[in-house]
Structures are given as structure tokens and as C-alpha cells.
PDB file of C-alpha atoms in Angstrom:
ATOM      1  CA  UNK N   1     -16.104 -12.110  -7.995  1.00 80.00           C
ATOM      2  CA  UNK N   2     -13.641 -11.545 -10.803  1.00 83.00           C
ATOM      3  CA  UNK N   3      -9.858 -11.440 -10.419  1.00 82.00           C
ATOM      4  CA  UNK N   4      -9.681  -7.645 -10.455  1.00 86.00           C
ATOM      5  CA  UNK N   5     -12.167  -7.362  -7.588  1.00 87.00           C
ATOM      6  CA  UNK N   6     -10.338 -10.073  -5.662  1.00 87.00           C
ATOM      7  CA  UNK N   7      -7.002  -8.290  -6.072  1.00 89.00           C
ATOM      8  CA  UNK N   8      -8.527  -5.009  -4.884  1.00 90.00           C
ATOM      9  CA  UNK N   9      -9.746  -6.687  -1.705  1.00 91.00           C
ATOM     10  CA  UNK N  10      -6.466  -8.506  -1.344  1.00 93.00           C
ATOM     11  CA  UNK N  11      -4.501  -5.261  -1.580  1.00 95.00           C
ATOM     12  CA  UNK N  12      -6.263  -3.920   1.515  1.00 94.00           C
ATOM     13  CA  UNK N  13      -5.386  -7.066   3.446  1.00 94.00           C
ATOM     14  CA  UNK N  14      -1.773  -6.968   2.294  1.00 95.00           C
ATOM     15  CA  UNK N  15      -1.369  -3.321   3.361  1.00 95.00           C
ATOM     16  CA  UNK N  16      -2.784  -4.092   6.824  1.00 94.00           C
ATOM     17  CA  UNK N  17      -0.640  -7.192   7.246  1.00 93.00           C
ATOM     18  CA  UNK N  18       2.511  -5.457   6.014  1.00 90.00           C
ATOM     19  CA  UNK N  19       1.882  -2.472   8.282  1.00 89.00           C
ATOM     20  CA  UNK N  20       1.615  -4.727  11.314  1.00 86.00           C
ATOM     21  CA  UNK N  21       4.864  -6.498  10.412  1.00 83.00           C
ATOM     22  CA  UNK N  22       6.814  -3.372   9.503  1.00 79.00           C
ATOM     23  CA  UNK N  23       5.818  -1.501  12.652  1.00 70.00           C
ATOM     24  CA  UNK N  24       6.970  -4.385  14.850  1.00 64.00           C
ATOM     25  CA  UNK N  25      10.418  -4.368  13.328  1.00 56.00           C
ATOM     26  CA  UNK N  26      11.266  -0.750  14.072  1.00 60.00           C
ATOM     27  CA  UNK N  27      12.606   1.354  11.202  1.00 63.00           C
ATOM     28  CA  UNK N  28      10.814   0.609   7.955  1.00 63.00           C
ATOM     29  CA  UNK N  29      12.672   0.516   4.655  1.00 73.00           C
ATOM     30  CA  UNK N  30       9.501   0.032   2.605  1.00 81.00           C
ATOM     31  CA  UNK N  31       6.037   1.380   3.206  1.00 89.00           C
ATOM     32  CA  UNK N  32       3.106  -1.069   3.489  1.00 91.00           C
ATOM     33  CA  UNK N  33       1.831   0.292   0.166  1.00 94.00           C
ATOM     34  CA  UNK N  34       5.162  -0.521  -1.488  1.00 94.00           C
ATOM     35  CA  UNK N  35       5.023  -4.054  -0.108  1.00 94.00           C
ATOM     36  CA  UNK N  36       1.462  -4.440  -1.393  1.00 95.00           C
ATOM     37  CA  UNK N  37       2.428  -3.157  -4.842  1.00 96.00           C
ATOM     38  CA  UNK N  38       5.408  -5.509  -5.086  1.00 96.00           C
ATOM     39  CA  UNK N  39       3.344  -8.451  -3.842  1.00 96.00           C
ATOM     40  CA  UNK N  40       0.531  -7.835  -6.325  1.00 95.00           C
ATOM     41  CA  UNK N  41       3.021  -7.400  -9.146  1.00 96.00           C
ATOM     42  CA  UNK N  42       4.545 -10.778  -8.349  1.00 96.00           C
ATOM     43  CA  UNK N  43       1.093 -12.373  -8.171  1.00 95.00           C
ATOM     44  CA  UNK N  44       0.213 -10.906 -11.571  1.00 93.00           C
ATOM     45  CA  UNK N  45       3.481 -12.017 -13.183  1.00 95.00           C
ATOM     46  CA  UNK N  46       3.996 -15.479 -11.721  1.00 96.00           C
ATOM     47  CA  UNK N  47       0.596 -16.561 -10.432  1.00 94.00           C
ATOM     48  CA  UNK N  48      -1.805 -15.277 -13.084  1.00 92.00           C
ATOM     49  CA  UNK N  49      -3.460 -18.709 -13.107  1.00 93.00           C
ATOM     50  CA  UNK N  50      -4.678 -18.289  -9.500  1.00 89.00           C
ATOM     51  CA  UNK N  51      -8.107 -16.638  -9.385  1.00 85.00           C
ATOM     52  CA  UNK N  52      -9.908 -17.671  -6.196  1.00 85.00           C
ATOM     53  CA  UNK N  53      -9.611 -15.297  -3.243  1.00 85.00           C
ATOM     54  CA  UNK N  54      -9.317 -18.365  -0.998  1.00 91.00           C
ATOM     55  CA  UNK N  55      -6.075 -19.223  -2.793  1.00 92.00           C
ATOM     56  CA  UNK N  56      -4.813 -15.675  -3.290  1.00 91.00           C
ATOM     57  CA  UNK N  57      -4.894 -14.662   0.389  1.00 92.00           C
ATOM     58  CA  UNK N  58      -2.508 -17.336   1.711  1.00 94.00           C
ATOM     59  CA  UNK N  59      -0.301 -16.931  -1.343  1.00 95.00           C
ATOM     60  CA  UNK N  60      -0.051 -13.184  -0.810  1.00 94.00           C
ATOM     61  CA  UNK N  61       0.720 -13.561   2.893  1.00 94.00           C
ATOM     62  CA  UNK N  62       3.538 -15.992   2.090  1.00 95.00           C
ATOM     63  CA  UNK N  63       4.973 -13.541  -0.437  1.00 94.00           C
ATOM     64  CA  UNK N  64       4.782 -10.640   2.028  1.00 91.00           C
TER      65      UNK N  64
END
């Protein structure tokens, strides 16, 4: 699996995770899609050297 495919799969996980966290907190300032976009942007800018999905998932969840 290449990095692009991994990030596509990761985006789905981020949206689900962010939605579960945002809905618990009451009024949402950002949508889960916004959180996913910001998270993936940060991963692309600062963590471009990370390619394995096994490393990207925990990294993304920490960023979220």
C-alpha cells in the first residue's frame, strides 16, 4: 500500500474518531471533516517520512 492509499484509509478513521470525540463534548466548533483535513495536513507537512499505516494511525490519533 502506498502513502496515498494509506492516507485515504486514515482519513476515514480520523473522521470517525473526531466525530465520536466532538459529539461527546457538546457544541462543536469544528466538523470531523475539518479535524481530519487539519490532521492530514500536519502529517503531510511534518511527518512526510512516516509511510506505514501502523505508524500513521497512532500518530494521527495523537494529533486529533
